[in-house]
Amino acid sequence: MGELRLMKGNEVLAEAAVRCGCDGYFGYPITPQSEVMETLMELQPWTTTGMVVLQAESEVASINMLYGAAATGKKVMTSSSSPGISLMAEGISYIAGAELPCLIVNVQRGGPGLGTIQPSQADYFQAVKGGGHGDYKLIVLAPASVQEMNDFVELAFELAFKYRNPAMILTDGAIGQMMEKVELSDHKPRWTSEEVRQKWGSWATVGKVPGRPHNVITSLELDSGKMEVNNLRFQEKYRKMEAEEVRFEEIMCEDAEYILIAFGTSSRICQKSIELARAKGIKVGLLRPITLYPFPRQAVANLARRAKGFLVVEMSAGQMIEDVKLAAFDAGLSLPVEYFGRMGGILPSPGEVVEALEEKLIKK
Amino acid sequence: MTEEIIIAGFGGQGVLSMGKILAYSGIMEDKEVTWFPSYGPEMRGGTANVTVIVSDGRISSPVLHEYDTAIILNQQSMDKFEQAVKPGGVLIYDPNGIIRPPKRTDINIYKVEGTRAAIEMGNPKVFNMIVLGGYLKVKPVVTLQNVERGLEKSLPPRYHNMIPLNLTAIRKGGEILEAMPKP
């Protein structure tokens, strides 16, 4: 059993990074995630594990420091909130194009623009569809508790290195700011230089050894033929992720006639809505995508075969609902798929979700 | 057992720390806890509130629209949260600054004159602990012993000399708690 603590989600991200042997953090403060760097500065891991913590001059600088550090095969990360992630978009595309593993955390706030500092999930499209330019994908994990803020840091690094691809933890101000009981992971040592050379020496800039060609890190390829080959390789990698890395949770779906579909904070709110709805005799369950990319398309299709309807609950104008509809459509299934959500930093209440379920699906 | 609480008042009154002590005490009893604060502009001077959930089982939503208990420390919060107490639930308030006392007849209302008692004790800062003591008298979700352990965990060691005073304040709150008669 690991160490039990009462901590904020943001603080846990920092603890988990140090404990999983992260080599470097590069960031720039922004509400509601500033506690990530604050906690790292308090922990001073450079005096213990040797992890670098650096406050850059901007988000653009952070993401490019991350790009450079990731090129060396080190376990590195950054974190920001919505407007900051937009500033990083170019760098994220470059990192994906150069096929480098790293972790980017987005503790979302309400947008668009500078928006508000309250929680939101309106960066779903940005996280799973692109954000930056070009045909690339991030591995996107959506924690729904402070415990998962701990667990997903290590998981994100594991997946990032497995696929040589940037991973994102997509969370929001609610989980970042709230405190829950968390079992912290045990301390793991950072990889030694020798370990990095052994594990990632085939691609990382770890110093050239005689007889081996140069490892070149770039997203630039002026020969279109070669660039298409690169793209085909990326796509093959994304198909492998879709086949092997889908993660989701089903809650009370066994006998459910209606299914709520929600991730992160919304999925927690929906769990309360289920308690309230079941007390009224409504048989409702929850599908919670944990990986937003790769999206649990098969799980959606399986539930679409037997449910009377879906209500997709999001803290946005309805973004994930498009992937839900596509998953059902591609499986040749047709059922009512409705949306309920709040925007701009307002959280849906559990009662509102039940009302929406009754109005949009049951009374119809 | 699941207890869903909202604590609301002015920023600086110790709303968030009351919730934090309650949450830490819950952990000392091996319970599941969630502490969800309002953050941002509120904590810079306006109204502040925190939702605390203490439960024997897995906690669903940190975000709620109705509560088992509301602990109210200013008029704005009274206006906002009196109606959000579940029927049969509990509302505890400090009458200092309350110009429109709660009117609901389907909930149990208690008054704790925390501000006055704190001044009498010679330390106005412990008023939030007095109110917390009133709450724990009504709903003993955590024992005083575990509150003490919670204080040890939540306060930095340099403030540990303040723990006896805080515990006295909590006991005081239990003593001066006043059940309001239903009209």
mmCIF file of C-alpha atoms in Angstrom, chain B residues 1-5 19 21-27 29-35 51-57 59 68 135 141-142:
data_model
loop_
_atom_site.group_PDB
_atom_site.id
_atom_site.type_symbol
_atom_site.label_atom_id
_atom_site.label_comp_id
_atom_site.label_asym_id
_atom_site.label_seq_id
_atom_site.Cartn_x
_atom_site.Cartn_y
_atom_site.Cartn_z
ATOM 1 C CA MET B 1 -23.115 6.855 5.623
ATOM 2 C CA THR B 2 -22.631 9.746 3.228
ATOM 3 C CA GLU B 3 -22.687 13.331 4.468
ATOM 4 C CA GLU B 4 -22.782 16.107 1.873
ATOM 5 C CA ILE B 5 -21.921 19.524 3.268
ATOM 6 C CA GLY B 19 -13.623 22.123 5.147
ATOM 7 C CA ILE B 21 -9.959 20.074 8.723
ATOM 8 C CA LEU B 22 -13.204 18.156 8.297
ATOM 9 C CA ALA B 23 -11.777 16.347 5.268
ATOM 10 C CA TYR B 24 -8.513 15.458 7.058
ATOM 11 C CA SER B 25 -10.475 14.233 10.076
ATOM 12 C CA GLY B 26 -12.551 12.043 7.751
ATOM 13 C CA ILE B 27 -9.382 10.489 6.380
ATOM 14 C CA GLU B 29 -11.431 7.682 10.272
ATOM 15 C CA ASP B 30 -10.649 5.768 7.072
ATOM 16 C CA LYS B 31 -13.528 7.411 5.257
ATOM 17 C CA GLU B 32 -13.617 8.582 1.674
ATOM 18 C CA VAL B 33 -13.581 12.384 1.370
ATOM 19 C CA THR B 34 -13.872 15.018 -1.323
ATOM 20 C CA TRP B 35 -13.119 18.709 -0.776
ATOM 21 C CA THR B 51 -18.314 21.314 -0.743
ATOM 22 C CA VAL B 52 -17.124 18.539 1.571
ATOM 23 C CA ILE B 53 -18.341 14.975 1.242
ATOM 24 C CA VAL B 54 -17.512 12.365 3.868
ATOM 25 C CA SER B 55 -18.597 8.827 3.090
ATOM 26 C CA ASP B 56 -18.097 5.180 3.981
ATOM 27 C CA GLY B 57 -18.167 4.309 0.276
ATOM 28 C CA ILE B 59 -18.025 9.208 -3.628
ATOM 29 C CA ASP B 68 -27.437 17.278 3.852
ATOM 30 C CA TYR B 135 -21.762 21.214 13.453
ATOM 31 C CA VAL B 141 -19.403 12.448 11.449
ATOM 32 C CA VAL B 142 -15.903 12.472 12.933
#
